mmCIF file of C-alpha atoms in Angstrom:
data_model
loop_
_atom_site.group_PDB
_atom_site.id
_atom_site.type_symbol
_atom_site.label_atom_id
_atom_site.label_comp_id
_atom_site.label_asym_id
_atom_site.label_seq_id
_atom_site.Cartn_x
_atom_site.Cartn_y
_atom_site.Cartn_z
ATOM 1 C CA MET A 1 -6.776 20.625 -0.795
ATOM 2 C CA GLU A 2 -4.916 19.447 -3.872
ATOM 3 C CA LEU A 3 -4.595 15.734 -4.631
ATOM 4 C CA ASN A 4 -1.889 14.572 -7.027
ATOM 5 C CA ARG A 5 -0.006 11.482 -8.019
ATOM 6 C CA GLU A 6 3.134 11.145 -5.895
ATOM 7 C CA THR A 7 6.318 11.939 -7.789
ATOM 8 C CA GLU A 8 9.945 11.263 -6.941
ATOM 9 C CA ASP A 9 10.190 14.931 -5.875
ATOM 10 C CA ASP A 10 7.561 14.264 -3.168
ATOM 11 C CA ARG A 11 9.418 11.297 -1.695
ATOM 12 C CA TRP A 12 11.236 12.957 1.216
ATOM 13 C CA GLU A 13 8.241 15.037 2.296
ATOM 14 C CA VAL A 14 6.050 11.934 2.261
ATOM 15 C CA GLU A 15 8.653 9.955 4.214
ATOM 16 C CA ALA A 16 8.775 12.797 6.773
ATOM 17 C CA LEU A 17 4.977 12.593 7.098
ATOM 18 C CA PHE A 18 5.151 8.827 7.684
ATOM 19 C CA ASP A 19 7.873 9.377 10.308
ATOM 20 C CA HIS A 20 5.686 12.019 11.982
ATOM 21 C CA CYS A 21 2.576 9.808 12.036
ATOM 22 C CA PHE A 22 4.087 6.436 12.903
ATOM 23 C CA ALA A 23 6.579 5.164 15.437
ATOM 24 C CA PRO A 24 10.230 5.621 14.494
ATOM 25 C CA GLY A 25 10.575 1.849 14.108
ATOM 26 C CA ARG A 26 7.880 1.599 11.440
ATOM 27 C CA THR A 27 10.285 0.224 8.855
ATOM 28 C CA VAL A 28 10.961 -2.913 10.919
ATOM 29 C CA LEU A 29 7.357 -4.087 10.441
ATOM 30 C CA SER A 30 6.983 -7.231 8.349
ATOM 31 C CA SER A 31 5.030 -5.361 5.658
ATOM 32 C CA TYR A 32 8.152 -3.304 4.953
ATOM 33 C CA ARG A 33 10.057 -6.477 4.017
ATOM 34 C CA LEU A 34 7.535 -6.865 1.175
ATOM 35 C CA ARG A 35 8.526 -3.382 -0.036
ATOM 36 C CA ASP A 36 12.317 -3.812 0.120
ATOM 37 C CA ASP A 37 13.859 -2.978 -3.245
ATOM 38 C CA VAL A 38 10.413 -2.886 -4.871
ATOM 39 C CA PRO A 39 9.258 0.463 -6.237
ATOM 40 C CA PRO A 40 5.758 1.590 -5.275
ATOM 41 C CA ALA A 41 2.977 1.586 -7.869
ATOM 42 C CA ARG A 42 3.523 5.293 -8.605
ATOM 43 C CA ASP A 43 0.316 5.737 -10.602
ATOM 44 C CA LEU A 44 -1.689 4.753 -7.512
ATOM 45 C CA CYS A 45 0.327 6.645 -4.875
ATOM 46 C CA LEU A 46 -1.232 9.967 -3.927
ATOM 47 C CA VAL A 47 -0.204 13.099 -2.032
ATOM 48 C CA ALA A 48 -2.680 15.601 -0.596
ATOM 49 C CA ARG A 49 -1.330 19.122 -0.167
ATOM 50 C CA GLY A 50 -2.894 21.993 1.740
ATOM 51 C CA ARG A 51 -3.274 25.595 0.580
ATOM 52 C CA MET A 52 0.316 26.453 1.488
ATOM 53 C CA GLY A 53 1.687 23.448 -0.390
ATOM 54 C CA GLU A 54 2.324 21.400 2.746
ATOM 55 C CA VAL A 55 1.900 17.624 2.649
ATOM 56 C CA ALA A 56 -1.311 16.934 4.558
ATOM 57 C CA GLY A 57 -1.677 13.252 3.692
ATOM 58 C CA ALA A 58 -0.325 10.451 1.526
ATOM 59 C CA ILE A 59 -1.131 6.921 0.471
ATOM 60 C CA ARG A 60 1.016 4.342 -1.271
ATOM 61 C CA PHE A 61 0.392 1.025 -3.019
ATOM 62 C CA TRP A 62 2.961 -1.717 -3.619
ATOM 63 C CA PRO A 63 2.852 -4.782 -5.858
ATOM 64 C CA VAL A 64 2.938 -8.103 -4.016
ATOM 65 C CA ARG A 65 2.045 -11.667 -4.847
ATOM 66 C CA ILE A 66 0.125 -14.370 -3.040
ATOM 67 C CA ALA A 67 1.917 -17.711 -3.313
ATOM 68 C CA GLY A 68 -0.286 -20.750 -2.819
ATOM 69 C CA ALA A 69 -1.469 -23.468 -5.176
ATOM 70 C CA ARG A 70 -1.203 -20.704 -7.794
ATOM 71 C CA VAL A 71 0.491 -17.327 -7.663
ATOM 72 C CA HIS A 72 -1.762 -14.267 -7.745
ATOM 73 C CA ASP A 73 -0.802 -10.614 -8.068
ATOM 74 C CA ALA A 74 -2.207 -8.027 -5.684
ATOM 75 C CA MET A 75 -1.572 -4.502 -4.451
ATOM 76 C CA LEU A 76 -0.617 -3.857 -0.847
ATOM 77 C CA LEU A 77 -2.193 -0.611 0.355
ATOM 78 C CA GLY A 78 -0.072 1.301 2.820
ATOM 79 C CA PRO A 79 1.188 3.165 4.417
ATOM 80 C CA ILE A 80 -1.489 5.805 4.563
ATOM 81 C CA ALA A 81 -1.027 8.834 6.768
ATOM 82 C CA VAL A 82 -2.715 12.130 7.547
ATOM 83 C CA HIS A 83 -0.778 14.868 9.326
ATOM 84 C CA SER A 84 -1.922 15.305 12.934
ATOM 85 C CA THR A 85 -3.047 18.882 12.191
ATOM 86 C CA ARG A 86 -5.442 17.597 9.492
ATOM 87 C CA GLN A 87 -6.946 14.563 11.211
ATOM 88 C CA GLY A 88 -10.706 14.433 11.659
ATOM 89 C CA GLU A 89 -11.377 16.154 8.322
ATOM 90 C CA GLY A 90 -12.096 12.966 6.345
ATOM 91 C CA LEU A 91 -8.816 13.188 4.451
ATOM 92 C CA GLY A 92 -7.840 9.589 5.234
ATOM 93 C CA ALA A 93 -11.104 8.267 3.812
ATOM 94 C CA PHE A 94 -10.701 10.528 0.783
ATOM 95 C CA LEU A 95 -7.175 9.202 0.137
ATOM 96 C CA ILE A 96 -8.283 5.584 0.500
ATOM 97 C CA GLN A 97 -11.285 5.955 -1.796
ATOM 98 C CA SER A 98 -9.304 7.951 -4.364
ATOM 99 C CA GLY A 99 -6.538 5.345 -4.331
ATOM 100 C CA LEU A 100 -9.021 2.500 -4.727
ATOM 101 C CA ASP A 101 -10.762 4.341 -7.563
ATOM 102 C CA ARG A 102 -7.435 4.717 -9.381
ATOM 103 C CA ALA A 103 -6.620 1.054 -8.753
ATOM 104 C CA ALA A 104 -9.970 -0.038 -10.207
ATOM 105 C CA VAL A 105 -9.477 2.097 -13.319
ATOM 106 C CA ALA A 106 -5.955 0.653 -13.694
ATOM 107 C CA GLY A 107 -7.391 -2.878 -13.675
ATOM 108 C CA VAL A 108 -6.064 -3.968 -10.285
ATOM 109 C CA GLU A 109 -7.936 -7.164 -9.361
ATOM 110 C CA ARG A 110 -7.300 -7.263 -5.623
ATOM 111 C CA VAL A 111 -5.971 -5.047 -2.857
ATOM 112 C CA LEU A 112 -4.928 -6.040 0.635
ATOM 113 C CA LEU A 113 -3.770 -4.211 3.728
ATOM 114 C CA VAL A 114 -3.002 -4.740 7.373
ATOM 115 C CA GLY A 115 -5.404 -2.690 9.475
ATOM 116 C CA ASP A 116 -8.400 -2.419 11.744
ATOM 117 C CA ALA A 117 -11.434 -4.094 10.164
ATOM 118 C CA PRO A 118 -13.979 -1.763 11.839
ATOM 119 C CA TYR A 119 -12.405 1.214 10.030
ATOM 120 C CA TYR A 120 -11.796 -0.365 6.616
ATOM 121 C CA VAL A 121 -15.091 -2.281 6.284
ATOM 122 C CA ARG A 122 -16.811 0.917 5.101
ATOM 123 C CA PHE A 123 -14.660 0.791 1.954
ATOM 124 C CA GLY A 124 -15.581 -2.848 1.328
ATOM 125 C CA PHE A 125 -12.587 -4.553 2.959
ATOM 126 C CA TYR A 126 -13.037 -7.831 4.816
ATOM 127 C CA VAL A 127 -10.803 -10.283 6.698
ATOM 128 C CA LEU A 128 -8.853 -12.672 4.451
ATOM 129 C CA PRO A 129 -8.702 -15.859 6.552
ATOM 130 C CA ASN A 130 -6.668 -17.790 3.960
ATOM 131 C CA VAL A 131 -4.077 -15.127 3.192
ATOM 132 C CA VAL A 132 -1.026 -14.997 5.444
ATOM 133 C CA MET A 133 1.189 -11.959 5.896
ATOM 134 C CA PRO A 134 4.748 -12.470 7.142
ATOM 135 C CA PRO A 135 4.877 -12.817 10.928
ATOM 136 C CA PRO A 136 4.294 -11.321 13.384
ATOM 137 C CA THR A 137 1.098 -10.068 11.706
ATOM 138 C CA ASN A 138 -2.229 -10.621 13.479
ATOM 139 C CA PRO A 139 -4.349 -12.613 10.960
ATOM 140 C CA ASP A 140 -7.483 -10.683 11.999
ATOM 141 C CA ARG A 141 -5.856 -7.538 10.562
ATOM 142 C CA VAL A 142 -5.175 -8.966 7.074
ATOM 143 C CA LEU A 143 -7.927 -7.407 4.977
ATOM 144 C CA GLY A 144 -8.772 -7.436 1.294
ATOM 145 C CA ILE A 145 -11.139 -5.993 -1.235
ATOM 146 C CA TRP A 146 -12.367 -7.215 -4.630
ATOM 147 C CA ASP A 147 -11.485 -10.582 -6.174
ATOM 148 C CA TRP A 148 -10.188 -12.844 -3.391
ATOM 149 C CA ASP A 149 -12.492 -15.838 -4.019
ATOM 150 C CA GLY A 150 -10.544 -19.074 -3.726
ATOM 151 C CA ILE A 151 -7.210 -17.347 -3.125
ATOM 152 C CA ALA A 152 -5.081 -18.740 -0.326
ATOM 153 C CA GLY A 153 -1.397 -18.484 0.408
ATOM 154 C CA THR A 154 1.396 -16.375 1.753
ATOM 155 C CA VAL A 155 1.967 -12.753 0.787
ATOM 156 C CA GLU A 156 5.398 -12.374 -0.785
ATOM 157 C CA ARG A 157 7.520 -9.649 -2.262
ATOM 158 C CA ALA A 158 6.700 -9.020 -5.927
ATOM 159 C CA ILE A 159 9.105 -10.491 -8.426
ATOM 160 C CA LEU A 160 10.247 -7.746 -10.729
ATOM 161 C CA PRO A 161 11.501 -8.342 -14.276
ATOM 162 C CA CYS A 162 15.078 -7.775 -13.064
ATOM 163 C CA ASP A 163 14.568 -10.570 -10.484
ATOM 164 C CA ALA A 164 13.457 -13.158 -13.036
ATOM 165 C CA PRO A 165 15.849 -16.041 -13.682
ATOM 166 C CA ARG A 166 17.946 -15.477 -16.744
ATOM 167 C CA PRO A 167 18.728 -18.251 -19.209
ATOM 168 C CA THR A 168 22.202 -19.658 -18.831
ATOM 169 C CA SER A 169 24.575 -20.226 -21.679
ATOM 170 C CA ASP A 170 26.891 -23.203 -22.092
ATOM 171 C CA ALA A 171 29.196 -21.196 -24.329
#
């Protein structure tokens, strides 16, 4: 198994893996609205390839923000997928831990995801009762890891530099 940072050249193979592993309507989920027109955090996105060069698994991270009394940056983990022919080998756990390790080294303060708590608790994730994903997300599936103390609010799409308001001129 070879694990590398995802590149633009990997994009279509990774998308094909996500299509294979998830329902065709995956992109209508509310978490995808947080990703619209926002590039993934490429340094954290990983692709696992088998001996023949095939994509066996992939994980992506996306910048988001939590808007409450204050605005806080976070990374949204997902999607993560392992090809059906490679499931049961521990590859999903390896991708998650490798992605989290990279995020920690990069100085990411908090990561959240939408998932099953019994699976993700082994990595240190816990339910975030005061963090709200766009509906129709089950609040029991909103999980986080690291520095979430005192953070409450709604998860929103990251504001990129190109989205920032520009000064107007009276000229």
